XYZ file of C-alpha atoms in Angstrom:
96
model
C -9.063 13.023 -27.145
C -6.481 12.713 -24.545
C -7.625 15.881 -22.518
C -11.190 17.236 -21.960
C -13.011 19.003 -24.656
C -11.679 22.163 -26.378
C -14.350 24.137 -24.398
C -12.798 23.138 -21.199
C -9.373 24.351 -22.554
C -10.678 27.646 -23.611
C -11.843 28.207 -20.067
C -8.378 27.351 -18.808
C -9.239 24.174 -17.193
C -8.164 20.906 -18.384
C -9.142 17.782 -16.495
C -6.619 15.031 -16.461
C -7.262 11.769 -17.995
C -4.711 9.966 -15.980
C -6.616 7.336 -14.076
C -6.980 7.752 -10.276
C -4.501 10.823 -10.191
C -6.218 13.604 -8.433
C -5.552 17.233 -9.681
C -6.513 20.404 -8.089
C -8.473 23.159 -9.864
C -9.497 26.796 -8.696
C -13.140 27.384 -9.825
C -14.396 30.730 -8.453
C -13.155 30.937 -4.895
C -13.131 27.132 -4.391
C -10.358 24.557 -4.859
C -11.787 21.537 -6.338
C -9.967 18.147 -6.700
C -10.834 16.090 -9.726
C -10.046 12.459 -10.185
C -10.435 10.563 -13.457
C -12.057 7.333 -12.942
C -11.785 6.084 -16.538
C -14.571 5.424 -18.990
C -18.023 4.159 -17.636
C -19.882 1.286 -19.259
C -21.225 3.668 -21.886
C -17.585 4.611 -22.930
C -17.951 8.082 -21.387
C -14.911 9.654 -19.432
C -15.966 10.110 -15.799
C -14.444 12.163 -13.121
C -15.315 12.441 -9.353
C -15.117 15.956 -7.858
C -14.176 16.693 -4.310
C -13.916 19.687 -2.075
C -10.124 20.155 -1.572
C -10.613 22.156 1.720
C -13.000 19.740 3.449
C -13.140 16.150 2.403
C -16.813 15.888 0.977
C -18.135 14.789 -2.513
C -19.158 17.579 -4.734
C -20.453 15.422 -7.522
C -19.579 13.201 -10.608
C -18.875 14.661 -14.180
C -19.317 12.665 -17.321
C -18.470 13.735 -20.874
C -21.018 12.502 -23.417
C -21.534 13.200 -27.059
C -23.946 16.096 -26.513
C -22.131 17.750 -23.713
C -21.489 16.946 -20.070
C -23.632 15.432 -17.315
C -22.915 16.717 -13.984
C -24.508 14.982 -10.892
C -24.015 17.571 -8.138
C -24.605 16.925 -4.495
C -26.472 19.810 -2.742
C -28.047 20.462 0.672
C -31.393 19.714 -0.980
C -30.262 16.305 -2.615
C -28.918 15.579 -5.967
C -29.104 18.088 -8.826
C -28.563 16.705 -12.318
C -27.380 18.933 -15.224
C -27.642 16.855 -18.388
C -26.082 17.610 -21.827
C -24.609 21.029 -20.757
C -21.412 22.974 -21.716
C -18.396 22.823 -19.490
C -19.036 26.551 -18.888
C -22.408 25.569 -17.427
C -20.688 22.949 -15.120
C -18.290 25.702 -13.973
C -21.118 27.982 -13.123
C -22.842 25.248 -11.012
C -19.492 24.614 -9.286
C -18.932 28.251 -8.664
C -22.202 28.708 -6.907
C -21.575 25.898 -4.595
């Protein structure tokens, strides 16, 4: 699939699959920059997500067979959301 899953499209966000070309997305009240890194060693499409306003890493997003894995940087450390829907990833991003 050249673009993200149909679920992402239904939520009106489509993450680009053009390698190393950042794109901006508004999620909640935040501007998030997503950059496609390519497929990882398991063949999973992988993106890195950055805060567009202040340059800091938000997390890494991977698309697997059962859903998405989102490794989110938080003030308490790394929070991992495994095999979740894109809607759940959006909720995690929206709450910051």
